Amino acid sequence: MRATVIHAPHDIRVEEVPDPTVQQPTDVVLRVLRACICGSDLWAYRGDSARQPGQRIGHEFLGVVEEAGAEVTGFRPGDLVVAPFVWSDGTCEYCAAGLQTSCPRGGFWGSVGSDGGQGEAVRVPFADGTLVKLPAEAASDDRLLTALLALSDVLGTGHHAAVGAGVTRGTTVAVVGDGAVGLCGVLAAKRLGAERIIALGRHEARTDIARTFGATDVVAERGDAAVEAVRELTGGGAHAVIEAVGTEQSMRTAVGITRDGGAIGYVGVPHGSGTGLDLSVMFDRNISLRGGVAPVRAYIPELLPDVLDGSVDPSPVFDLSVGLDGVPAGYRAMDERTALKVLVKP
């Protein structure tokens, strides 16, 4: 089959690789219908996170089960399924607690020795603990299929940030980051009943999506100017802040725009520097911090009905679609910020 591999910074290729097979009785082989490129993939693309030459890449996908191992009970060939970005056994104490990202037998797609999602097929370990079945009819609805793909990562990650920030009905929320996760954070905050949502971003195409998703205000300033603008808009800061970037500056901004007694939900993958956290400031102002890598497998059952009935539609975050041969160009487009999030149709 063909799959996307990374050889060096800015060197993404689509190459022939061995077909996946059932190696353990708990595996399935899945034919990929939709995948995408994540903003976190760009850190490998730019050389900010190490990869071995020829390593697979991509962790967001959905598709159809083609073969199931002898011990798989929940799926059979022909089932349409979505895969969260981490596989998990579904039986350990962490999985039982809804923290599948800490499963001792779990792992990330595209890690050394595993298949990546940006290819024609994937071997899925621990299928019963990992995959979530989707309605078969969704396979013929292009918009719905695209929306369902967001369940593999960005929608659940935005929701994780909103939950970590303590978003409830009537709260004022500020979102740092206008990428796909930040925009899904806006969508999640709206779903949880936020009264006011302030999106921080300066790219009009993205802030237009934020408004569609429920943002009531947009702040285009950055750094200290953004802090001043949000605090003026809110009379002292937001009750809940979603941090969806992961840089020192974004975390400083998040702390600065949080109201005393408020909380930050952080899901931006840390990269490039320290966190910028000053614990004495957070201590003095009673600011809470909660978040991390999102256990999206725990959230899919909650979010799926709203995606299926159209009350939550994250599909606008995918603003460029490519075939498998177009994946390298898709990386360039996201790296150059001419695309928000690239949809891949193998």
Short mmCIF file of C-alpha atoms in Angstrom, two decimals:
data_model
loop_
_atom_site.label_atom_id
_atom_site.label_comp_id
_atom_site.label_asym_id
_atom_site.label_seq_id
_atom_site.Cartn_x
_atom_site.Cartn_y
_atom_site.Cartn_z
CA MET A 1 0.00 0.00 0.00
CA ARG A 2 0.97 3.66 -0.05
CA ALA A 3 1.52 5.74 3.07
CA THR A 4 3.05 9.04 4.14
CA VAL A 5 6.53 8.91 5.65
CA ILE A 6 8.92 11.57 6.87
CA HIS A 7 12.61 11.38 5.99
CA ALA A 8 13.92 14.69 7.31
CA PRO A 9 12.61 18.19 8.10
CA HIS A 10 10.47 19.39 5.18
CA ASP A 11 10.92 16.01 3.47
CA ILE A 12 7.51 14.32 3.43
CA ARG A 13 6.97 11.54 0.88
CA VAL A 14 4.23 9.13 -0.12
CA GLU A 15 5.84 5.73 -0.61
CA GLU A 16 5.06 2.06 -1.01
CA VAL A 17 5.13 0.28 2.36
CA PRO A 18 4.14 -3.24 3.49
CA ASP A 19 0.41 -3.88 3.70
CA PRO A 20 -0.84 -4.06 7.30
CA THR A 21 -1.88 -7.46 8.59
CA VAL A 22 -3.56 -8.83 11.72
CA GLN A 23 -0.60 -9.59 14.01
CA GLN A 24 -2.48 -10.10 17.28
CA PRO A 25 -5.97 -11.56 17.77
CA THR A 26 -7.14 -8.18 19.12
CA ASP A 27 -6.12 -6.31 15.92
CA VAL A 28 -8.16 -5.12 13.00
CA VAL A 29 -6.98 -3.90 9.62
CA LEU A 30 -8.77 -0.70 8.65
CA ARG A 31 -9.04 0.82 5.17
CA VAL A 32 -8.72 4.60 5.54
CA LEU A 33 -11.50 6.73 4.03
CA ARG A 34 -10.50 10.07 5.56
CA ALA A 35 -7.38 11.34 7.29
CA CYS A 36 -5.89 14.77 7.86
CA ILE A 37 -2.79 16.72 8.80
CA CYS A 38 -2.57 18.03 12.36
CA GLY A 39 -0.85 21.19 13.50
CA SER A 40 1.25 19.01 15.81
CA ASP A 41 2.52 17.12 12.72
CA LEU A 42 4.21 20.36 11.72
CA TRP A 43 6.67 20.14 14.63
CA ALA A 44 8.11 16.99 13.06
CA TYR A 45 7.90 18.60 9.61
CA ARG A 46 9.86 21.62 10.83
CA GLY A 47 12.41 19.52 12.69
CA ASP A 48 11.30 20.64 16.15
CA SER A 49 10.54 17.05 17.21
CA ALA A 50 12.74 14.15 16.21
CA ARG A 51 11.64 11.45 13.77
CA GLN A 52 13.55 8.55 12.28
CA PRO A 53 14.04 8.67 8.49
CA GLY A 54 11.20 6.75 6.89
CA GLN A 55 8.97 6.87 9.96
CA ARG A 56 5.20 6.92 9.37
CA ILE A 57 3.19 10.01 10.23
CA GLY A 58 -0.43 11.01 10.81
CA HIS A 59 -2.74 10.23 13.73
CA GLU A 60 -6.27 11.28 12.68
CA PHE A 61 -8.33 8.92 10.53
CA LEU A 62 -11.54 6.99 10.06
CA GLY A 63 -12.38 4.14 7.75
CA VAL A 64 -13.85 0.70 7.19
CA VAL A 65 -12.80 -2.51 8.93
CA GLU A 66 -11.41 -4.95 6.36
CA GLU A 67 -10.21 -7.78 8.61
CA ALA A 68 -10.70 -8.54 12.31
CA GLY A 69 -8.63 -10.72 14.64
CA ALA A 70 -10.14 -13.78 16.28
CA GLU A 71 -10.61 -12.06 19.68
CA VAL A 72 -12.24 -8.87 18.34
CA THR A 73 -15.87 -8.88 19.48
CA GLY A 74 -17.13 -5.37 18.75
CA PHE A 75 -16.33 -5.04 15.06
CA ARG A 76 -16.55 -7.01 11.85
CA PRO A 77 -15.52 -6.37 8.25
CA GLY A 78 -17.54 -3.58 6.68
CA ASP A 79 -18.02 -1.55 9.86
CA LEU A 80 -17.38 2.20 9.58
CA VAL A 81 -15.27 3.36 12.54
CA VAL A 82 -13.32 6.35 13.83
CA ALA A 83 -9.96 5.99 15.58
CA PRO A 84 -8.86 8.31 18.38
CA PHE A 85 -5.27 9.47 18.03
CA VAL A 86 -4.08 7.01 20.68
CA TRP A 87 -4.84 3.29 20.78
CA SER A 88 -5.68 1.78 24.17
CA ASP A 89 -6.57 -1.65 25.53
CA GLY A 90 -9.84 -0.55 27.14
CA THR A 91 -9.29 -2.75 30.20
CA CYS A 92 -6.67 -1.09 32.40
CA GLU A 93 -7.41 1.21 35.34
CA TYR A 94 -6.57 4.29 33.29
CA CYS A 95 -8.96 3.31 30.49
CA ALA A 96 -11.65 2.61 33.10
CA ALA A 97 -11.08 6.12 34.47
CA GLY A 98 -11.39 7.71 31.02
CA LEU A 99 -7.68 8.45 30.68
CA GLN A 100 -6.89 6.24 27.72
CA THR A 101 -3.86 8.35 26.85
CA SER A 102 -2.11 6.84 29.90
CA CYS A 103 -2.89 3.21 29.00
CA PRO A 104 0.34 1.23 29.62
CA ARG A 105 -0.28 -0.82 26.47
CA GLY A 106 -1.43 2.14 24.41
CA GLY A 107 0.45 4.14 21.83
CA PHE A 108 0.37 6.90 19.23
CA TRP A 109 -0.17 6.32 15.53
CA GLY A 110 3.01 7.02 13.61
CA SER A 111 5.28 6.08 16.49
CA VAL A 112 8.24 3.86 15.59
CA GLY A 113 6.99 0.49 14.39
CA SER A 114 3.35 1.50 14.00
CA ASP A 115 1.26 2.60 11.04
CA GLY A 116 0.41 6.24 10.54
CA GLY A 117 -3.02 7.54 9.67
CA GLN A 118 -1.99 9.27 6.44
CA GLY A 119 -2.03 6.16 4.33
CA GLU A 120 -4.32 3.68 2.63
CA ALA A 121 -4.69 1.30 5.57
CA VAL A 122 -3.78 0.91 9.24
CA ARG A 123 -3.30 -1.98 11.64
CA VAL A 124 -5.25 -1.09 14.77
CA PRO A 125 -4.12 -2.77 18.00
CA PHE A 126 -6.72 -3.43 20.73
CA ALA A 127 -9.56 -2.61 18.38
CA ASP A 128 -12.31 -3.18 20.95
CA GLY A 129 -10.75 -0.67 23.35
CA THR A 130 -9.81 1.86 20.70
CA LEU A 131 -12.30 2.21 17.85
CA VAL A 132 -15.81 3.67 17.92
CA LYS A 133 -18.44 2.45 15.46
CA LEU A 134 -20.17 5.00 13.23
CA PRO A 135 -23.46 4.68 11.34
CA ALA A 136 -22.85 2.94 8.01
CA GLU A 137 -24.87 5.55 6.10
CA ALA A 138 -22.36 8.26 7.07
CA ALA A 139 -19.93 6.79 4.52
CA SER A 140 -22.03 8.27 1.70
CA ASP A 141 -22.34 11.76 3.25
CA ASP A 142 -19.17 13.68 2.49
CA ARG A 143 -19.82 16.60 4.86
CA LEU A 144 -20.81 14.33 7.74
CA LEU A 145 -17.83 12.05 7.17
CA THR A 146 -15.55 15.08 7.35
CA ALA A 147 -17.22 16.29 10.54
CA LEU A 148 -16.88 12.82 12.09
CA LEU A 149 -13.16 12.82 11.31
CA ALA A 150 -12.74 15.69 13.78
CA LEU A 151 -13.70 13.25 16.56
CA SER A 152 -10.33 11.56 16.09
CA ASP A 153 -8.53 14.54 17.64
CA VAL A 154 -9.36 18.23 17.29
CA LEU A 155 -12.98 18.26 18.45
CA GLY A 156 -12.24 16.11 21.49
CA THR A 157 -9.09 18.12 22.22
CA GLY A 158 -11.00 21.40 22.10
CA HIS A 159 -13.61 19.85 24.39
CA HIS A 160 -10.87 18.67 26.79
CA ALA A 161 -9.59 22.23 27.03
CA ALA A 162 -13.07 23.59 27.68
CA VAL A 163 -13.68 21.02 30.39
CA GLY A 164 -10.29 21.73 31.95
CA ALA A 165 -11.03 25.44 31.97
CA GLY A 166 -14.33 24.81 33.75
CA VAL A 167 -16.60 26.13 31.03
CA THR A 168 -20.23 25.99 32.16
CA ARG A 169 -23.45 27.74 31.25
CA GLY A 170 -23.12 31.50 31.53
CA THR A 171 -19.32 31.71 31.73
CA THR A 172 -17.09 34.09 29.80
CA VAL A 173 -14.43 32.21 27.84
CA ALA A 174 -11.31 33.38 25.99
CA VAL A 175 -9.53 31.16 23.46
CA VAL A 176 -5.81 31.59 22.76
CA GLY A 177 -5.00 30.09 19.36
CA ASP A 178 -6.83 30.27 16.04
CA GLY A 179 -5.79 26.86 14.71
CA ALA A 180 -8.17 23.95 14.33
CA VAL A 181 -7.96 23.01 18.02
CA GLY A 182 -8.59 26.57 19.16
CA LEU A 183 -11.57 26.86 16.83
CA CYS A 184 -12.92 23.56 18.14
CA GLY A 185 -12.41 25.01 21.61
CA VAL A 186 -14.78 27.80 20.61
CA LEU A 187 -17.25 25.20 19.37
CA ALA A 188 -16.91 23.21 22.60
CA ALA A 189 -17.39 26.30 24.77
CA LYS A 190 -20.55 27.18 22.88
CA ARG A 191 -21.84 23.62 23.28
CA LEU A 192 -21.23 23.78 27.05
CA GLY A 193 -23.26 26.97 27.34
CA ALA A 194 -20.69 29.77 27.50
CA GLU A 195 -22.39 33.17 27.38
CA ARG A 196 -19.46 35.08 25.91
CA ILE A 197 -16.57 33.68 23.88
CA ILE A 198 -13.59 35.81 22.93
CA ALA A 199 -11.40 34.41 20.15
CA LEU A 200 -7.82 35.67 19.96
CA GLY A 201 -6.60 35.65 16.36
CA ARG A 202 -5.59 37.94 13.53
CA HIS A 203 -6.35 35.82 10.45
CA GLU A 204 -9.74 36.87 9.17
CA ALA A 205 -10.59 33.53 7.54
CA ARG A 206 -10.05 31.81 10.87
CA THR A 207 -11.82 34.38 13.01
CA ASP A 208 -14.76 34.18 10.61
CA ILE A 209 -14.97 30.46 11.42
CA ALA A 210 -14.67 31.29 15.11
CA ARG A 211 -17.69 33.58 14.83
CA THR A 212 -19.59 30.84 12.99
CA PHE A 213 -18.72 28.48 15.83
CA GLY A 214 -20.02 30.88 18.48
CA ALA A 215 -17.38 33.53 19.21
CA THR A 216 -18.99 36.79 20.30
CA ASP A 217 -15.79 38.87 20.16
CA VAL A 218 -12.46 38.79 18.34
CA VAL A 219 -9.21 40.24 19.65
CA ALA A 220 -6.52 40.62 16.99
CA GLU A 221 -3.79 41.99 19.27
CA ARG A 222 -0.99 39.82 20.63
CA GLY A 223 1.09 39.77 23.81
CA ASP A 224 0.54 42.54 26.34
CA ALA A 225 -1.82 44.34 23.98
CA ALA A 226 -4.04 41.23 23.82
CA VAL A 227 -4.05 40.93 27.60
CA GLU A 228 -5.07 44.56 27.94
CA ALA A 229 -7.81 44.20 25.31
CA VAL A 230 -9.36 41.10 26.86
CA ARG A 231 -9.23 42.46 30.39
CA GLU A 232 -10.91 45.65 29.22
CA LEU A 233 -13.61 43.70 27.33
CA THR A 234 -14.35 41.53 30.34
CA GLY A 235 -13.78 43.91 33.23
CA GLY A 236 -10.89 41.91 34.62
CA GLY A 237 -10.45 38.76 32.58
CA ALA A 238 -12.29 35.62 31.46
CA HIS A 239 -13.63 33.01 33.85
CA ALA A 240 -12.27 30.25 31.62
CA VAL A 241 -9.33 30.38 29.18
CA ILE A 242 -8.50 27.80 26.54
CA GLU A 243 -4.80 27.65 25.60
CA ALA A 244 -4.37 25.89 22.25
CA VAL A 245 -0.90 26.88 21.04
CA GLY A 246 1.76 25.60 23.43
CA THR A 247 4.36 28.38 23.34
CA GLU A 248 5.73 30.45 26.20
CA GLN A 249 4.03 33.56 24.83
CA SER A 250 0.65 31.86 24.49
CA MET A 251 0.77 30.61 28.07
CA ARG A 252 1.77 34.05 29.36
CA THR A 253 -1.17 35.49 27.46
CA ALA A 254 -3.48 32.83 28.90
CA VAL A 255 -2.45 33.64 32.47
CA GLY A 256 -2.75 37.36 31.81
CA ILE A 257 -6.32 37.18 30.50
CA THR A 258 -7.67 34.86 33.20
CA ARG A 259 -9.87 36.46 35.85
CA ASP A 260 -8.77 36.00 39.46
CA GLY A 261 -10.24 32.68 40.59
CA GLY A 262 -10.53 31.47 36.99
CA ALA A 263 -9.01 28.49 35.23
CA ILE A 264 -6.92 27.68 32.17
CA GLY A 265 -7.50 24.53 30.12
CA TYR A 266 -4.29 23.88 28.21
CA VAL A 267 -4.01 21.54 25.24
CA GLY A 268 -1.41 23.24 23.05
CA VAL A 269 1.47 20.80 22.61
CA PRO A 270 4.43 22.47 24.40
CA HIS A 271 7.20 23.27 21.95
CA GLY A 272 10.09 25.59 21.40
CA SER A 273 10.48 27.00 24.92
CA GLY A 274 9.40 26.80 28.54
CA THR A 275 5.80 27.22 29.57
CA GLY A 276 6.10 30.83 30.68
CA LEU A 277 4.29 29.97 33.90
CA ASP A 278 4.90 32.13 36.95
CA LEU A 279 3.47 30.08 39.80
CA SER A 280 3.61 33.03 42.21
CA VAL A 281 1.27 35.00 39.94
CA MET A 282 -1.08 32.05 39.64
CA PHE A 283 -0.91 31.46 43.39
CA ASP A 284 -1.66 35.09 44.25
CA ARG A 285 -4.60 35.22 41.83
CA ASN A 286 -6.00 31.74 42.55
CA ILE A 287 -5.71 30.66 38.91
CA SER A 288 -6.12 26.95 38.22
CA LEU A 289 -4.41 25.03 35.41
CA ARG A 290 -5.74 21.77 34.03
CA GLY A 291 -5.33 19.96 30.74
CA GLY A 292 -2.74 18.03 28.80
CA VAL A 293 -3.02 15.40 26.09
CA ALA A 294 -6.73 14.85 25.47
CA PRO A 295 -8.23 11.39 26.10
CA VAL A 296 -10.51 11.79 23.11
CA ARG A 297 -11.63 8.15 23.27
CA ALA A 298 -13.47 9.05 26.48
CA TYR A 299 -15.24 11.99 24.82
CA ILE A 300 -16.32 10.43 21.51
CA PRO A 301 -19.49 8.79 22.89
CA GLU A 302 -20.59 12.14 24.35
CA LEU A 303 -19.80 14.21 21.26
CA LEU A 304 -20.85 11.76 18.56
CA PRO A 305 -24.66 12.28 18.81
CA ASP A 306 -24.28 16.05 18.40
CA VAL A 307 -22.10 15.61 15.31
CA LEU A 308 -24.55 13.12 13.84
CA ASP A 309 -27.56 15.42 14.31
CA GLY A 310 -25.67 18.47 13.03
CA SER A 311 -25.92 20.55 16.20
CA VAL A 312 -22.10 20.46 16.32
CA ASP A 313 -20.36 20.75 12.95
CA PRO A 314 -16.56 21.05 13.04
CA SER A 315 -16.18 20.39 9.29
CA PRO A 316 -15.35 24.06 8.42
CA VAL A 317 -11.90 23.66 10.01
CA PHE A 318 -10.94 21.54 6.98
CA ASP A 319 -10.32 24.20 4.34
CA LEU A 320 -8.17 22.23 1.87
CA SER A 321 -8.70 18.72 0.55
CA VAL A 322 -6.03 16.57 -1.13
CA GLY A 323 -5.57 13.01 -2.29
CA LEU A 324 -2.73 10.93 -0.90
CA ASP A 325 -0.32 12.22 -3.56
CA GLY A 326 -1.12 15.77 -2.41
CA VAL A 327 -0.07 15.24 1.21
CA PRO A 328 3.43 16.81 0.83
CA ALA A 329 1.82 19.90 -0.69
CA GLY A 330 -0.68 19.87 2.17
CA TYR A 331 2.13 20.05 4.69
CA ARG A 332 3.63 23.00 2.85
CA ALA A 333 0.27 24.76 2.80
CA MET A 334 -0.20 24.37 6.55
CA ASP A 335 3.41 25.32 7.25
CA GLU A 336 2.97 28.50 5.18
CA ARG A 337 -0.43 29.14 6.84
CA THR A 338 -2.25 29.16 3.52
CA ALA A 339 -4.36 26.28 4.85
CA LEU A 340 -5.90 25.84 8.28
CA LYS A 341 -6.27 22.04 8.30
CA VAL A 342 -5.81 19.70 5.35
CA LEU A 343 -8.24 16.86 4.70
CA VAL A 344 -6.75 13.74 3.10
CA LYS A 345 -8.87 11.40 0.96
CA PRO A 346 -6.75 8.30 0.23
#
